[in-house]
PDB file of C-alpha atoms and ligand atoms in Angstrom:
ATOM      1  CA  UNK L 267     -42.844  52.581 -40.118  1.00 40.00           C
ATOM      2  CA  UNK L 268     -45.024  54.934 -41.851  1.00 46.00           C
ATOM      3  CA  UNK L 269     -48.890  55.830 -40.998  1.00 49.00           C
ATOM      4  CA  UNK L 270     -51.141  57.502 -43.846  1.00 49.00           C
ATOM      5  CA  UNK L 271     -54.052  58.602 -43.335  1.00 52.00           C
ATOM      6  CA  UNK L 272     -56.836  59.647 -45.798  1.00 53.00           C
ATOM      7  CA  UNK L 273     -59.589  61.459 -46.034  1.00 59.00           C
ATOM      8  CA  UNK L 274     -60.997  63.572 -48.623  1.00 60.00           C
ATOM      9  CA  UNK L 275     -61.594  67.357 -47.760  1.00 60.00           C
ATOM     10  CA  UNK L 276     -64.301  69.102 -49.738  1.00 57.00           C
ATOM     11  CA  UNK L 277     -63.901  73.270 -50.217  1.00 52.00           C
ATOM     12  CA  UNK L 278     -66.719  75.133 -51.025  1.00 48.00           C
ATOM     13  CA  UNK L 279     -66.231  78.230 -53.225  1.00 42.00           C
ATOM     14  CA  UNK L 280     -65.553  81.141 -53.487  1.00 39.00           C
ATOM     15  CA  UNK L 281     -63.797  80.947 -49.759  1.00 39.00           C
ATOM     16  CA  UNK L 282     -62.189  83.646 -48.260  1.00 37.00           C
ATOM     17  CA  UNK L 283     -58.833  82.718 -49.711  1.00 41.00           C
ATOM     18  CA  UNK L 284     -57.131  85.063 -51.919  1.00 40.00           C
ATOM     19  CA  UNK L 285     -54.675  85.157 -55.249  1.00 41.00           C
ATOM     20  CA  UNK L 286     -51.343  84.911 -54.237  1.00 41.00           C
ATOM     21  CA  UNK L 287     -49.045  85.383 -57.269  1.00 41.00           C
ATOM     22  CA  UNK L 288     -45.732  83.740 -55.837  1.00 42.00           C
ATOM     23  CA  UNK L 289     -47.982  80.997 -55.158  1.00 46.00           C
ATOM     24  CA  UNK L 290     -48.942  80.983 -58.559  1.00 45.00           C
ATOM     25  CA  UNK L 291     -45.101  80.880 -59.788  1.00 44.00           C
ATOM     26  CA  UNK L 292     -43.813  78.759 -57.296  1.00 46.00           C
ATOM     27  CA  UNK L 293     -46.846  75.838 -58.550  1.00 48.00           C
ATOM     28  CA  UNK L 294     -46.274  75.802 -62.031  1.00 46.00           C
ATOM     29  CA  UNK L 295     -42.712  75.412 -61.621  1.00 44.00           C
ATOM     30  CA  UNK L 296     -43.691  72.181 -60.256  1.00 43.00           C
ATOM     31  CA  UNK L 297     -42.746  68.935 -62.384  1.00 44.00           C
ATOM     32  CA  UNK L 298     -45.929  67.990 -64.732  1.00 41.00           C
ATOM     33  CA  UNK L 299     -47.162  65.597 -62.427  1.00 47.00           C
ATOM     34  CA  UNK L 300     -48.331  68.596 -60.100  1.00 49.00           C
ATOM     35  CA  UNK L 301     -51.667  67.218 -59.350  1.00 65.00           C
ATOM     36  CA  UNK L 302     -49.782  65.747 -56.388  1.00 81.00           C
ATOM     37  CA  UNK L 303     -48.515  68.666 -53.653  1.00 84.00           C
ATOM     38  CA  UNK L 304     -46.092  67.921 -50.911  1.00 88.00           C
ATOM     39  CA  UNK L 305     -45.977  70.006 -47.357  1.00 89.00           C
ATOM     40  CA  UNK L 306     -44.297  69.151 -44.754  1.00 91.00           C
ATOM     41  CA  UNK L 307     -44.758  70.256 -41.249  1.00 91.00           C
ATOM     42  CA  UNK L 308     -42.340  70.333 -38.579  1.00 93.00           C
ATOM     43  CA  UNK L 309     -43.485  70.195 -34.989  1.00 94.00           C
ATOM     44  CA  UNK L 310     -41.315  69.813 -31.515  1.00 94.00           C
ATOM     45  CA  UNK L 311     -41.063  66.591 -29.940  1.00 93.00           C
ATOM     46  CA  UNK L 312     -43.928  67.791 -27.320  1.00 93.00           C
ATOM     47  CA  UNK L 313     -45.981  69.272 -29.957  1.00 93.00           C
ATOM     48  CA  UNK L 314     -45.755  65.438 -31.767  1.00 93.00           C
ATOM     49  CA  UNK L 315     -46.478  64.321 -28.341  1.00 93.00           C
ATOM     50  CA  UNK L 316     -49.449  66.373 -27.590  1.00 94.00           C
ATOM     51  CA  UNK L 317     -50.970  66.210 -31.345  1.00 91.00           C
ATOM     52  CA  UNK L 318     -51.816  69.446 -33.303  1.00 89.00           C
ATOM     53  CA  UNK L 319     -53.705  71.243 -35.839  1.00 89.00           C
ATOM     54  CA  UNK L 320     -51.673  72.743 -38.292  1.00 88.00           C
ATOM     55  CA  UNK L 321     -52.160  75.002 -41.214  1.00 88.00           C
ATOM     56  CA  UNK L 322     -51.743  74.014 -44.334  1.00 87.00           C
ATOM     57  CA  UNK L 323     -51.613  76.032 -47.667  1.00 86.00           C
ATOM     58  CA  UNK L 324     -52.362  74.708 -50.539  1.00 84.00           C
ATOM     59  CA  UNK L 325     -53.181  76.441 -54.057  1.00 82.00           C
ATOM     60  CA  UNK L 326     -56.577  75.909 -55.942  1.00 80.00           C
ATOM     61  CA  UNK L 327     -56.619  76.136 -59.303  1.00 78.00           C
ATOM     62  CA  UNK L 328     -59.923  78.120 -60.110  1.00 81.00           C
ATOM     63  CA  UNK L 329     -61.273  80.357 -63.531  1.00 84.00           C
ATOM     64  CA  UNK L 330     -59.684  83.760 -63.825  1.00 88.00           C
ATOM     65  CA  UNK L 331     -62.129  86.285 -62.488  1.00 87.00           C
ATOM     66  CA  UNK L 332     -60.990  88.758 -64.856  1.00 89.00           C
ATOM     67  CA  UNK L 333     -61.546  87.151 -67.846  1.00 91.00           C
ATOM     68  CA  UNK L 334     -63.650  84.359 -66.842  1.00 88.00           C
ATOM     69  CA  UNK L 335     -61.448  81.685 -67.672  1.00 88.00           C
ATOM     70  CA  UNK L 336     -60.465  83.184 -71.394  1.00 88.00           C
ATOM     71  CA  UNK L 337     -57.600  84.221 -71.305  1.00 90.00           C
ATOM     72  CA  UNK L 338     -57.955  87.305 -72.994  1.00 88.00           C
ATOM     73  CA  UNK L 339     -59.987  90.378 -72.760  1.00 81.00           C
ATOM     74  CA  UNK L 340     -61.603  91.820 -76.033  1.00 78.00           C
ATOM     75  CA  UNK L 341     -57.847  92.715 -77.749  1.00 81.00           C
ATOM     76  CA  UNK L 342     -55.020  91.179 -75.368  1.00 89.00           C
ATOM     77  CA  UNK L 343     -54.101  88.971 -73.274  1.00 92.00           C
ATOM     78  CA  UNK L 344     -55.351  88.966 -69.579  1.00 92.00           C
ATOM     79  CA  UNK L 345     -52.949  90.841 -67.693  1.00 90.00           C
ATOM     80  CA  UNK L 346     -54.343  88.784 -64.281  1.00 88.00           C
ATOM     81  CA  UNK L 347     -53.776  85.530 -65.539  1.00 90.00           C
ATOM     82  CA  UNK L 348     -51.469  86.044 -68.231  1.00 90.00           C
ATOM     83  CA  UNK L 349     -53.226  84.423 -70.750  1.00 92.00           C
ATOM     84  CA  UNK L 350     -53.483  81.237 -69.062  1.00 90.00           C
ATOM     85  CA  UNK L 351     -57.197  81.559 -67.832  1.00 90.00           C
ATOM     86  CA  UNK L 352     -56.504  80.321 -64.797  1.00 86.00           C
ATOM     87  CA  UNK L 353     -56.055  81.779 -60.957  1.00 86.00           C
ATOM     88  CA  UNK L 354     -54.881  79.858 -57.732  1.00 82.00           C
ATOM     89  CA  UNK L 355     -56.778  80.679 -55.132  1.00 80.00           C
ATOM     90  CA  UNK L 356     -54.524  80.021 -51.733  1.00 83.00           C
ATOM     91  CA  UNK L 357     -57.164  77.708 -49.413  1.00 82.00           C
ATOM     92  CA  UNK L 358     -55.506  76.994 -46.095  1.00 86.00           C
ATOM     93  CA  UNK L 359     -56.886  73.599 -44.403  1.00 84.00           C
ATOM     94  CA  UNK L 360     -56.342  73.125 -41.251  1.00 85.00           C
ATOM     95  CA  UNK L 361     -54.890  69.492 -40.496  1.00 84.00           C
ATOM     96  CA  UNK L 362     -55.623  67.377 -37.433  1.00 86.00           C
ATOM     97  CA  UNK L 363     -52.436  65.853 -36.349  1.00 87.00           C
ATOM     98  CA  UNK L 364     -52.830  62.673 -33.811  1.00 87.00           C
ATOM     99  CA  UNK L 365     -50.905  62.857 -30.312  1.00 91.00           C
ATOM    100  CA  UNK L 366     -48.028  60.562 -30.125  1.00 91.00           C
ATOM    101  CA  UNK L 367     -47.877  60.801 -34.368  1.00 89.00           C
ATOM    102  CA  UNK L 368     -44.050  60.046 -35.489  1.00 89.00           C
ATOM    103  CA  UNK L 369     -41.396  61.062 -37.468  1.00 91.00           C
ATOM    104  CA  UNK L 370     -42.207  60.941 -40.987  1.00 90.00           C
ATOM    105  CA  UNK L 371     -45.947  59.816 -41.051  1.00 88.00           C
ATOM    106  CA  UNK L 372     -47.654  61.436 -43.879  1.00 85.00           C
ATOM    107  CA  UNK L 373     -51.141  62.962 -44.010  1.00 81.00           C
ATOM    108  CA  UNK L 374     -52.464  61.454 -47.609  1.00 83.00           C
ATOM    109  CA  UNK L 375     -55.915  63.924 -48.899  1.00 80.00           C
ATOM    110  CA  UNK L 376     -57.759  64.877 -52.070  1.00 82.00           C
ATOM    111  CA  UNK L 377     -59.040  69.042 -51.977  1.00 80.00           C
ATOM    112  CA  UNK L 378     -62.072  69.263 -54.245  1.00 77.00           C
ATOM    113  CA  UNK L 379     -63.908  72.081 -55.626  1.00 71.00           C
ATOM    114  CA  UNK L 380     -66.690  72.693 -57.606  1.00 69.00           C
ATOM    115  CA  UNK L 381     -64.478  74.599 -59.978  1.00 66.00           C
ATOM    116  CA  UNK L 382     -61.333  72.820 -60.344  1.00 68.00           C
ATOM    117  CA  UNK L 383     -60.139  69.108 -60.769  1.00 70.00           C
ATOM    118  CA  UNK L 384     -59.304  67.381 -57.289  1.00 76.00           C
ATOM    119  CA  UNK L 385     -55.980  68.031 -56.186  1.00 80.00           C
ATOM    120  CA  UNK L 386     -54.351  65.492 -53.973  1.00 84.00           C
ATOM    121  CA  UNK L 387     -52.063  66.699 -51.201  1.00 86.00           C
ATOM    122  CA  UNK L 388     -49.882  65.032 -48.845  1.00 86.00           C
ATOM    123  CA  UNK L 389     -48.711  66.187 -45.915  1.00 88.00           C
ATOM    124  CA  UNK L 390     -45.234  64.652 -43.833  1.00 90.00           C
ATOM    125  CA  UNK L 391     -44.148  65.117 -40.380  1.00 91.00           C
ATOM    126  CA  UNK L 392     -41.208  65.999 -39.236  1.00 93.00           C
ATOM    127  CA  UNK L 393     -40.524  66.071 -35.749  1.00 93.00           C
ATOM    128  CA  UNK L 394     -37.701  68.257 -34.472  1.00 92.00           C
ATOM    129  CA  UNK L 395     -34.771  66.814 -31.965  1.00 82.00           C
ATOM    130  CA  UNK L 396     -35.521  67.691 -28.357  1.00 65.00           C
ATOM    131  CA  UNK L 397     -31.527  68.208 -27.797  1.00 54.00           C
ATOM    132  CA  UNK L 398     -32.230  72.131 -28.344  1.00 51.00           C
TER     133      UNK L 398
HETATM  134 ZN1   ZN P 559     -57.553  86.156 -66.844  1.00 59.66          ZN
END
């Protein structure tokens, strides 16, 4: 059996986050239905036990602040966004985890912004085997 919980989490920019370019790669390599991001974290058996607050990173998809959301400068392309206008700014939430949460309940939450559309993230548990 599997608990979600949901909640909505509001940011409020500009946040102390900053540009991280492999984050940038690594999200729109994502299948087209990327509004939807996937973590998973993986606490011990106690941990799970004793409930947690973990960090979680997820990418915001804010206006370039080079070119202001362009694109381009006056003759090429925007070498900071490559053209595409956009920047992800890396926001890291921190996530309450219940005690006594199990194995593969998922976290279920929408990130807004003023700046971008709502991304929805969800967050599963794993919990590691206590045999170690
Ligand atoms: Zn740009």
């Amino acid at each position: 059996m599997h608990e979600c919980f949901a909640d909505e989490i509001a940011i409020d920019f500009p946040s102390v986050g900053h540009v991280v370019d492999r984050m940038r790669d690594a999200f729109l390599g994502e299948p087209a239905d990327a509004g939807l991001l996937t973590r998973e974290v993986s606490l011990s058996s106690r941990e799970a036990l004793d409930g947690r607050v973990v960090p979680v990173e997820v990418p915001i998809r804010t206006a370039c602040a080079t070119c202001g959301g362009r694109g381009e400068t006056w003759t090429e392309r925007c070498p900071s966004c490559r053209g595409s206008g956009d920047a992800l700014v890396c926001h890291t939430l921190r996530v309450t985890v219940p005690p006594g949460v199990a194995h593969g309940a998922c976290f279920r939450f929408r990130v807004t912004s003023p700046h971008a559309s709502a991304v929805r993230v969800e967050v599963r548990v794993v919990v590691r085997s206590s045999a170690a």
